[in-house]
Amino acid sequence: MKVLVLGNGGREHALAWRLAQGERVTQVFVAPGNGGTARDPLLKNVPITDVKALADFAVDQKIALTVVGPEAFLAAGVVDEFRARGLRIFGPTKAAAQLESSKAFAKEFMKRHGIPTAAYETFSDAQRAHAYVDAQGAPIVIKADGLAAGKGVVVAMTLAEAHEAIDWILADNKLGVVHNEGGARVVIEQFLEGEEASFIVLCDGRNVLPLATSQDHKRLLDGDHGPNTGGMGAYSPAPVVTPNVHAKVMHEIVMPTIQGMARDGTPFTGFLYAGLMIDAQGQPRTVEFNTRMGDPETQPIMMRLKSDLFEVLMQATDGTLEQVELQWDRRAALGVVMAASGYPLSPRKGDAITGLPEDAEDAMVFHAGTALQDDGQLVTSGGRVLCVTALGEAVRHAQQRAYQAAQSIQFDGKQYRQDIGYRAIKR
């Protein structure tokens, strides 16, 4: 059977890689793909990004299953288009994807359904937003109401940073936000103390199947310093998600979300990602929702998944997830993101990449911002370039293996954190 994966990042490379190992899978297309998926003999890039053209391609090629990677396709209504054409696709509708595409929608939804989250206010007027921040004080969190490739959130530790973030979002749009209807809006939230974790589940509209837990590292620099990014590395499992915390998240956040979406007339299908803040007492609160797999969390999670992902997603699109039990590698997995010079605000493109290690059973290099030139040279083409991912008996061993693999890779201006996984190791 043929499978189509939509997207061009590290998440899509990892999903396509795992799907290609399916027993019944004969071909995996990636649209539009990247330099890494172009080099993989089991994958084939398709240079299409238009939603209707993708549906035409799926019909022509008799695609058995389409899997949506990034949020932009969801916000553009790709699931609605495919379903209208009778095509099997895993992801939420445009209406359900508002849980991610509109921070204001998500906060209002959580408030309405009693889902634990930070106190907030929403503004379209910069003057009123500035006045609110002055009244609240810092630290405080400033979020763009729209898609910004993971860079639309500023955790402002000072009032000056908060005011700058408001101007970036409402006036200058320096974060490159795709604003929702009605123009630029900003959500200003209470700062939450605790440890973050990524809790991702599969949903078929009614049933929920949790994936392995993971933890992302959002800040650019070691020790969680520097600007927020789309993610500089991740590991799985996340020790902060204890069995007790796991049960609370399912009972207080995930199930009320799925039930609330169904009650509101927008049943949720696809990957649901709850970004959590877990306080010292083990109480989880929702920082944000994403309506797709996280990047770079997908890479370590896919390294650990032993079940046939194609068969699992076929069950999900049949609405029979209650029949599925996932199998996981007992080892830990850790991924280190190697980013381009100038990332996150102005990443440089076109730098030659050399020294890539061979793929191994316990180590993979997933490509994100790479392109393959006509002469066969691999070059940087985005902010986050690669995610070097490895398995190990514990997080420390996976960390050592990943950094060992990363050291051989060269491109001008490369930057990566040296401490991915430090929280788990400290525990």
Short mmCIF file of C-alpha atoms in Angstrom, two decimals:
data_model
loop_
_atom_site.label_atom_id
_atom_site.label_comp_id
_atom_site.label_asym_id
_atom_site.label_seq_id
_atom_site.Cartn_x
_atom_site.Cartn_y
_atom_site.Cartn_z
CA MET A 1 0.00 0.00 0.00
CA LYS A 2 1.09 3.57 -0.68
CA VAL A 3 1.37 6.24 2.02
CA LEU A 4 1.67 10.03 1.73
CA VAL A 5 3.28 12.17 4.45
CA LEU A 6 2.70 15.92 4.24
CA GLY A 7 5.52 18.25 5.31
CA ASN A 8 9.24 18.92 4.97
CA GLY A 9 10.69 18.83 8.49
CA GLY A 10 12.39 16.46 10.88
CA ARG A 11 9.04 15.30 12.21
CA GLU A 12 7.97 14.26 8.70
CA HIS A 13 11.27 12.49 8.01
CA ALA A 14 10.84 10.46 11.22
CA LEU A 15 7.19 9.63 10.51
CA ALA A 16 7.96 8.62 6.93
CA TRP A 17 10.95 6.51 8.06
CA ARG A 18 8.82 4.61 10.57
CA LEU A 19 5.85 4.23 8.17
CA ALA A 20 8.16 2.81 5.48
CA GLN A 21 8.90 -0.13 7.80
CA GLY A 22 5.23 -1.19 7.74
CA GLU A 23 4.67 -4.74 6.57
CA ARG A 24 2.03 -3.77 3.99
CA VAL A 25 3.67 -0.49 2.91
CA THR A 26 5.16 -0.52 -0.59
CA GLN A 27 5.93 3.19 -1.07
CA VAL A 28 6.04 6.32 1.10
CA PHE A 29 5.76 9.70 -0.62
CA VAL A 30 6.75 12.89 1.23
CA ALA A 31 5.31 16.21 0.05
CA PRO A 32 7.38 18.28 -0.38
CA GLY A 33 10.08 16.52 1.68
CA ASN A 34 13.68 17.63 2.27
CA GLY A 35 17.25 16.65 1.46
CA GLY A 36 17.16 13.70 3.85
CA THR A 37 13.96 12.19 2.49
CA ALA A 38 15.38 12.71 -1.03
CA ARG A 39 18.42 10.58 -0.13
CA ASP A 40 16.43 7.74 1.45
CA PRO A 41 15.77 4.94 -1.09
CA LEU A 42 12.54 3.95 0.76
CA LEU A 43 11.06 7.45 0.42
CA LYS A 44 10.14 9.61 -2.58
CA ASN A 45 9.73 13.38 -2.52
CA VAL A 46 6.77 14.99 -4.29
CA PRO A 47 7.09 18.76 -5.02
CA ILE A 48 3.46 19.62 -4.20
CA THR A 49 2.15 21.87 -1.41
CA ASP A 50 -1.25 22.99 -2.76
CA VAL A 51 -4.08 21.24 -0.89
CA LYS A 52 -6.24 20.46 -3.95
CA ALA A 53 -3.21 19.28 -5.96
CA LEU A 54 -2.24 16.98 -3.08
CA ALA A 55 -5.73 15.46 -3.09
CA ASP A 56 -5.47 14.96 -6.87
CA PHE A 57 -2.12 13.22 -6.36
CA ALA A 58 -3.61 10.96 -3.67
CA VAL A 59 -6.42 9.95 -6.03
CA ASP A 60 -4.08 9.36 -8.99
CA GLN A 61 -1.62 7.29 -6.95
CA LYS A 62 -4.32 5.38 -5.03
CA ILE A 63 -2.81 6.49 -1.71
CA ALA A 64 -4.11 4.25 1.10
CA LEU A 65 -3.30 6.67 3.94
CA THR A 66 -2.18 10.30 4.22
CA VAL A 67 -0.53 11.53 7.42
CA VAL A 68 -0.34 15.28 8.10
CA GLY A 69 2.86 16.58 9.66
CA PRO A 70 2.83 20.39 10.11
CA GLU A 71 0.16 22.72 11.41
CA ALA A 72 0.02 24.90 8.27
CA PHE A 73 -1.58 22.11 6.20
CA LEU A 74 -4.18 21.56 8.94
CA ALA A 75 -5.02 25.25 9.20
CA ALA A 76 -5.42 25.28 5.38
CA GLY A 77 -8.12 22.59 5.67
CA VAL A 78 -6.28 19.68 4.06
CA VAL A 79 -8.23 17.11 6.12
CA ASP A 80 -11.56 18.62 5.06
CA GLU A 81 -10.52 18.54 1.39
CA PHE A 82 -9.28 14.92 1.51
CA ARG A 83 -12.36 13.67 3.37
CA ALA A 84 -14.65 15.44 0.89
CA ARG A 85 -12.90 13.40 -1.82
CA GLY A 86 -13.33 10.12 0.10
CA LEU A 87 -9.61 9.89 0.93
CA ARG A 88 -8.28 8.38 4.17
CA ILE A 89 -6.26 10.98 6.11
CA PHE A 90 -5.04 11.19 9.71
CA GLY A 91 -5.36 14.65 11.22
CA PRO A 92 -7.92 17.13 12.56
CA THR A 93 -10.32 19.22 10.49
CA LYS A 94 -9.67 22.94 10.06
CA ALA A 95 -12.23 23.69 12.80
CA ALA A 96 -10.65 21.24 15.25
CA ALA A 97 -7.14 22.46 14.39
CA GLN A 98 -8.03 25.83 15.92
CA LEU A 99 -6.83 24.32 19.20
CA GLU A 100 -3.39 25.13 17.80
CA SER A 101 -3.94 27.73 15.09
CA SER A 102 -5.64 30.12 17.54
CA LYS A 103 -4.23 30.51 21.05
CA ALA A 104 -7.30 32.60 21.91
CA PHE A 105 -9.65 29.78 20.78
CA ALA A 106 -7.67 27.25 22.84
CA LYS A 107 -7.71 29.35 26.01
CA GLU A 108 -11.44 30.05 25.69
CA PHE A 109 -12.06 26.32 25.10
CA MET A 110 -10.04 25.33 28.19
CA LYS A 111 -11.82 27.91 30.34
CA ARG A 112 -15.24 26.71 29.10
CA HIS A 113 -14.46 23.04 29.76
CA GLY A 114 -12.59 23.45 33.06
CA ILE A 115 -9.21 22.26 31.76
CA PRO A 116 -6.35 23.42 34.02
CA THR A 117 -4.28 26.20 32.41
CA ALA A 118 -2.76 29.59 33.22
CA ALA A 119 -4.88 32.73 33.77
CA TYR A 120 -4.88 34.94 30.67
CA GLU A 121 -6.27 37.92 28.73
CA THR A 122 -6.41 38.50 24.95
CA PHE A 123 -5.66 41.84 23.24
CA SER A 124 -5.65 43.29 19.74
CA ASP A 125 -4.85 46.81 20.97
CA ALA A 126 -1.15 47.27 21.77
CA GLN A 127 -1.75 50.13 24.24
CA ARG A 128 -4.13 48.02 26.33
CA ALA A 129 -1.73 45.05 26.18
CA HIS A 130 1.15 47.21 27.41
CA ALA A 131 -1.01 48.57 30.25
CA TYR A 132 -2.04 45.02 31.26
CA VAL A 133 1.60 43.89 31.41
CA ASP A 134 2.53 46.92 33.54
CA ALA A 135 -0.28 46.03 35.95
CA GLN A 136 0.64 42.32 36.10
CA GLY A 137 4.42 42.60 36.25
CA ALA A 138 7.06 40.09 35.13
CA PRO A 139 7.77 37.26 34.55
CA ILE A 140 4.86 36.92 32.13
CA VAL A 141 4.16 34.99 28.92
CA ILE A 142 3.33 36.68 25.59
CA LYS A 143 1.80 34.49 22.84
CA ALA A 144 0.87 35.30 19.25
CA ASP A 145 -2.66 34.26 18.29
CA GLY A 146 -1.65 32.50 15.10
CA LEU A 147 0.90 30.10 13.62
CA ALA A 148 4.55 31.04 14.00
CA ALA A 149 6.49 27.77 13.50
CA GLY A 150 7.03 27.33 17.23
CA LYS A 151 8.49 30.82 17.69
CA GLY A 152 5.29 32.71 18.60
CA VAL A 153 5.79 32.49 22.37
CA VAL A 154 7.98 34.81 24.46
CA VAL A 155 8.57 33.99 28.12
CA ALA A 156 9.38 37.52 29.29
CA MET A 157 11.44 37.61 32.48
CA THR A 158 11.41 41.44 32.54
CA LEU A 159 8.83 44.10 31.69
CA ALA A 160 11.10 45.37 28.90
CA GLU A 161 11.07 41.92 27.24
CA ALA A 162 7.27 41.75 27.57
CA HIS A 163 6.75 45.16 25.96
CA GLU A 164 9.16 44.28 23.15
CA ALA A 165 7.28 41.01 22.49
CA ILE A 166 3.94 42.82 22.27
CA ASP A 167 5.38 45.19 19.66
CA TRP A 168 6.97 42.27 17.78
CA ILE A 169 3.60 40.53 17.50
CA LEU A 170 1.10 43.39 17.18
CA ALA A 171 3.13 46.03 15.34
CA ASP A 172 6.26 44.69 13.58
CA ASN A 173 5.38 40.97 13.23
CA LYS A 174 9.06 40.11 13.65
CA LEU A 175 8.08 36.56 14.64
CA GLY A 176 6.50 35.90 11.23
CA VAL A 177 3.06 35.10 12.63
CA VAL A 178 0.31 33.99 10.25
CA HIS A 179 -2.45 36.04 11.84
CA ASN A 180 -5.99 34.69 12.13
CA GLU A 181 -9.11 36.38 10.80
CA GLY A 182 -9.63 39.74 12.50
CA GLY A 183 -5.93 40.61 12.43
CA ALA A 184 -3.12 40.48 14.96
CA ARG A 185 -3.99 39.42 18.52
CA VAL A 186 -1.84 38.62 21.51
CA VAL A 187 -2.62 36.30 24.44
CA ILE A 188 -0.93 37.34 27.69
CA GLU A 189 -0.64 34.60 30.30
CA GLN A 190 0.38 34.11 33.89
CA PHE A 191 3.90 32.65 34.18
CA LEU A 192 3.79 29.06 35.44
CA GLU A 193 6.55 27.54 37.58
CA GLY A 194 7.54 23.91 37.12
CA GLU A 195 8.95 21.43 34.62
CA GLU A 196 7.64 21.13 31.07
CA ALA A 197 6.72 17.88 29.35
CA SER A 198 5.14 16.89 26.04
CA PHE A 199 2.14 14.58 26.24
CA ILE A 200 1.07 13.36 22.80
CA VAL A 201 -1.88 11.07 22.09
CA LEU A 202 -3.57 9.55 19.05
CA CYS A 203 -7.29 10.33 18.76
CA ASP A 204 -9.98 8.83 16.53
CA GLY A 205 -12.71 11.27 17.60
CA ARG A 206 -13.71 9.18 20.61
CA ASN A 207 -10.87 6.91 21.71
CA VAL A 208 -7.44 8.04 22.88
CA LEU A 209 -4.12 6.18 22.76
CA PRO A 210 -1.17 7.84 24.56
CA LEU A 211 2.27 7.78 22.96
CA ALA A 212 5.49 7.55 24.98
CA THR A 213 6.14 10.67 27.04
CA SER A 214 8.84 13.14 26.05
CA GLN A 215 10.43 16.44 26.99
CA ASP A 216 11.46 19.22 24.62
CA HIS A 217 14.09 21.94 25.16
CA LYS A 218 12.68 25.21 23.80
CA ARG A 219 15.46 27.68 24.62
CA LEU A 220 18.36 28.16 22.21
CA LEU A 221 21.21 27.94 24.73
CA ASP A 222 22.44 25.56 27.42
CA GLY A 223 20.74 25.77 30.80
CA ASP A 224 17.50 26.97 29.16
CA HIS A 225 18.84 30.42 28.34
CA GLY A 226 18.40 32.52 25.20
CA PRO A 227 15.35 32.99 22.98
CA ASN A 228 12.53 30.47 22.52
CA THR A 229 12.85 28.25 19.44
CA GLY A 230 10.82 25.53 17.75
CA GLY A 231 12.82 23.08 19.90
CA MET A 232 16.54 22.33 20.27
CA GLY A 233 16.27 18.69 21.29
CA ALA A 234 14.09 16.16 23.08
CA TYR A 235 14.19 12.83 24.85
CA SER A 236 11.78 10.02 25.70
CA PRO A 237 10.57 8.90 28.19
CA ALA A 238 10.21 11.98 30.45
CA PRO A 239 10.75 10.96 34.12
CA VAL A 240 8.74 14.01 35.30
CA VAL A 241 5.61 12.28 33.96
CA THR A 242 5.24 9.75 36.76
CA PRO A 243 2.39 7.20 36.66
CA ASN A 244 0.41 9.52 38.96
CA VAL A 245 1.00 12.56 36.71
CA HIS A 246 0.14 10.45 33.63
CA ALA A 247 -3.22 9.49 35.16
CA LYS A 248 -3.96 13.12 36.07
CA VAL A 249 -3.15 14.34 32.55
CA MET A 250 -5.45 11.75 30.98
CA HIS A 251 -8.28 12.42 33.47
CA GLU A 252 -8.05 16.22 33.82
CA ILE A 253 -6.70 17.37 30.44
CA VAL A 254 -6.78 14.88 27.56
CA MET A 255 -10.18 13.22 28.02
CA PRO A 256 -12.01 16.49 28.86
CA THR A 257 -10.48 17.98 25.70
CA ILE A 258 -11.62 15.13 23.44
CA GLN A 259 -15.07 15.03 25.06
CA GLY A 260 -15.35 18.84 24.95
CA MET A 261 -14.45 18.99 21.26
CA ALA A 262 -17.08 16.33 20.50
CA ARG A 263 -19.71 18.22 22.54
CA ASP A 264 -18.84 21.44 20.69
CA GLY A 265 -19.50 19.71 17.36
CA THR A 266 -15.83 19.50 16.29
CA PRO A 267 -14.73 15.94 17.11
CA PHE A 268 -10.95 15.67 17.24
CA THR A 269 -9.05 13.14 15.13
CA GLY A 270 -5.28 13.06 14.72
CA PHE A 271 -2.30 13.69 16.97
CA LEU A 272 -3.15 15.86 20.00
CA TYR A 273 -0.14 17.35 21.75
CA ALA A 274 -0.63 18.83 25.22
CA GLY A 275 2.33 20.94 26.26
CA LEU A 276 2.36 20.63 30.05
CA MET A 277 3.81 22.51 33.01
CA ILE A 278 4.09 20.19 36.01
CA ASP A 279 4.55 21.92 39.36
CA ALA A 280 6.49 20.70 42.41
CA GLN A 281 3.35 18.98 43.74
CA GLY A 282 2.95 16.98 40.50
CA GLN A 283 -0.05 18.99 39.32
CA PRO A 284 -0.11 19.37 35.50
CA ARG A 285 -1.47 22.44 33.71
CA THR A 286 -1.80 22.99 29.98
CA VAL A 287 0.66 25.47 28.48
CA GLU A 288 -0.59 24.94 24.91
CA PHE A 289 -2.16 22.49 22.52
CA ASN A 290 -0.67 21.41 19.22
CA THR A 291 -2.82 19.47 16.78
CA ARG A 292 0.05 17.43 15.34
CA MET A 293 3.16 15.62 16.53
CA GLY A 294 5.82 17.76 18.16
CA ASP A 295 9.14 18.49 16.53
CA PRO A 296 11.69 17.41 17.78
CA GLU A 297 9.75 15.05 20.10
CA THR A 298 8.64 12.90 17.13
CA GLN A 299 12.20 11.81 16.37
CA PRO A 300 12.95 10.11 19.74
CA ILE A 301 9.37 8.78 19.99
CA MET A 302 9.58 7.17 16.53
CA MET A 303 12.98 5.66 17.44
CA ARG A 304 11.31 3.93 20.42
CA LEU A 305 8.08 2.81 18.69
CA LYS A 306 8.12 -0.89 17.82
CA SER A 307 4.51 -1.21 16.61
CA ASP A 308 3.67 -0.97 12.90
CA LEU A 309 2.73 2.73 12.64
CA PHE A 310 0.83 2.19 9.38
CA GLU A 311 -1.47 -0.39 10.96
CA VAL A 312 -1.98 1.79 14.06
CA LEU A 313 -3.01 4.80 11.97
CA MET A 314 -5.30 2.65 9.81
CA GLN A 315 -7.08 1.65 13.04
CA ALA A 316 -7.20 5.31 14.09
CA THR A 317 -8.84 6.35 10.82
CA ASP A 318 -11.30 3.44 11.23
CA GLY A 319 -12.26 4.76 14.70
CA THR A 320 -11.09 1.59 16.44
CA LEU A 321 -8.13 2.79 18.52
CA GLU A 322 -9.54 0.99 21.57
CA GLN A 323 -8.30 -2.24 19.93
CA VAL A 324 -4.67 -1.07 19.74
CA GLU A 325 -1.87 -1.60 22.24
CA LEU A 326 1.44 0.06 21.38
CA GLN A 327 4.80 -1.68 21.80
CA TRP A 328 7.84 0.37 22.85
CA ASP A 329 11.59 -0.16 22.96
CA ARG A 330 12.48 -0.17 26.67
CA ARG A 331 15.54 1.97 25.91
CA ALA A 332 15.55 5.76 26.14
CA ALA A 333 15.91 7.91 23.02
CA LEU A 334 17.40 11.39 22.74
CA GLY A 335 17.61 13.83 19.83
CA VAL A 336 19.94 16.82 19.44
CA VAL A 337 18.92 19.55 17.00
CA MET A 338 21.71 21.09 14.94
CA ALA A 339 20.61 24.57 13.85
CA ALA A 340 21.82 27.00 11.19
CA SER A 341 23.82 30.15 11.82
CA GLY A 342 21.46 32.98 12.84
CA TYR A 343 18.66 30.72 14.08
CA PRO A 344 15.97 31.44 15.33
CA LEU A 345 15.40 34.98 13.95
CA SER A 346 17.47 34.98 10.73
CA PRO A 347 18.82 31.52 9.82
CA ARG A 348 21.36 31.36 7.01
CA LYS A 349 20.75 29.00 4.10
CA GLY A 350 23.01 27.35 1.54
CA ASP A 351 25.85 26.09 3.76
CA ALA A 352 27.30 22.73 2.67
CA ILE A 353 26.74 19.80 5.06
CA THR A 354 29.39 17.08 5.34
CA GLY A 355 30.35 14.24 7.66
CA LEU A 356 26.94 12.63 8.07
CA PRO A 357 27.32 9.28 9.84
CA GLU A 358 25.76 6.10 8.47
CA ASP A 359 22.30 5.22 9.77
CA ALA A 360 22.47 2.59 12.51
CA GLU A 361 20.00 0.52 14.54
CA ASP A 362 20.59 2.77 17.55
CA ALA A 363 21.31 6.12 15.84
CA MET A 364 19.57 8.09 13.06
CA VAL A 365 20.05 11.56 11.62
CA PHE A 366 16.64 13.00 10.74
CA HIS A 367 16.71 15.92 8.31
CA ALA A 368 14.67 19.12 8.68
CA GLY A 369 16.12 22.23 7.02
CA THR A 370 18.16 20.51 4.31
CA ALA A 371 18.03 20.49 0.51
CA LEU A 372 19.76 18.27 -2.04
CA GLN A 373 21.32 20.23 -4.90
CA ASP A 374 21.50 18.97 -8.48
CA ASP A 375 25.18 18.06 -8.00
CA GLY A 376 24.28 15.86 -5.00
CA GLN A 377 25.58 18.32 -2.39
CA LEU A 378 23.45 18.55 0.76
CA VAL A 379 22.98 22.14 2.02
CA THR A 380 21.17 23.95 4.81
CA SER A 381 17.75 25.31 3.84
CA GLY A 382 16.10 26.21 7.15
CA GLY A 383 16.62 27.10 10.79
CA ARG A 384 16.67 23.67 12.38
CA VAL A 385 18.83 21.62 10.04
CA LEU A 386 19.17 18.12 11.53
CA CYS A 387 18.07 16.11 14.57
CA VAL A 388 20.70 13.56 15.58
CA THR A 389 18.78 10.87 17.48
CA ALA A 390 20.04 7.84 19.38
CA LEU A 391 18.89 5.03 21.67
CA GLY A 392 20.57 4.07 24.96
CA GLU A 393 19.94 2.00 28.08
CA ALA A 394 19.27 5.26 29.97
CA VAL A 395 18.94 8.92 28.97
CA ARG A 396 22.65 9.47 29.79
CA HIS A 397 23.69 6.68 27.40
CA ALA A 398 21.37 7.95 24.63
CA GLN A 399 22.80 11.43 25.16
CA GLN A 400 26.39 10.18 24.80
CA ARG A 401 25.51 8.27 21.62
CA ALA A 402 23.69 11.24 20.04
CA TYR A 403 26.48 13.73 20.75
CA GLN A 404 29.05 11.25 19.49
CA ALA A 405 27.16 11.05 16.18
CA ALA A 406 26.71 14.85 16.02
CA GLN A 407 30.41 15.61 16.40
CA SER A 408 31.28 14.33 12.93
CA ILE A 409 28.71 16.56 11.16
CA GLN A 410 30.03 19.83 9.74
CA PHE A 411 28.45 22.98 8.28
CA ASP A 412 29.44 26.62 8.68
CA GLY A 413 27.85 28.36 11.66
CA LYS A 414 26.33 25.18 13.12
CA GLN A 415 24.94 25.59 16.62
CA TYR A 416 23.52 23.08 19.06
CA ARG A 417 22.99 22.72 22.77
CA GLN A 418 25.40 20.56 24.74
CA ASP A 419 22.96 19.66 27.54
CA ILE A 420 19.91 17.99 25.97
CA GLY A 421 18.45 15.60 28.57
CA TYR A 422 20.06 17.30 31.56
CA ARG A 423 16.85 17.37 33.61
CA ALA A 424 16.36 13.60 33.32
CA ILE A 425 20.01 12.94 34.14
CA LYS A 426 19.86 15.27 37.16
CA ARG A 427 16.90 13.28 38.47
#
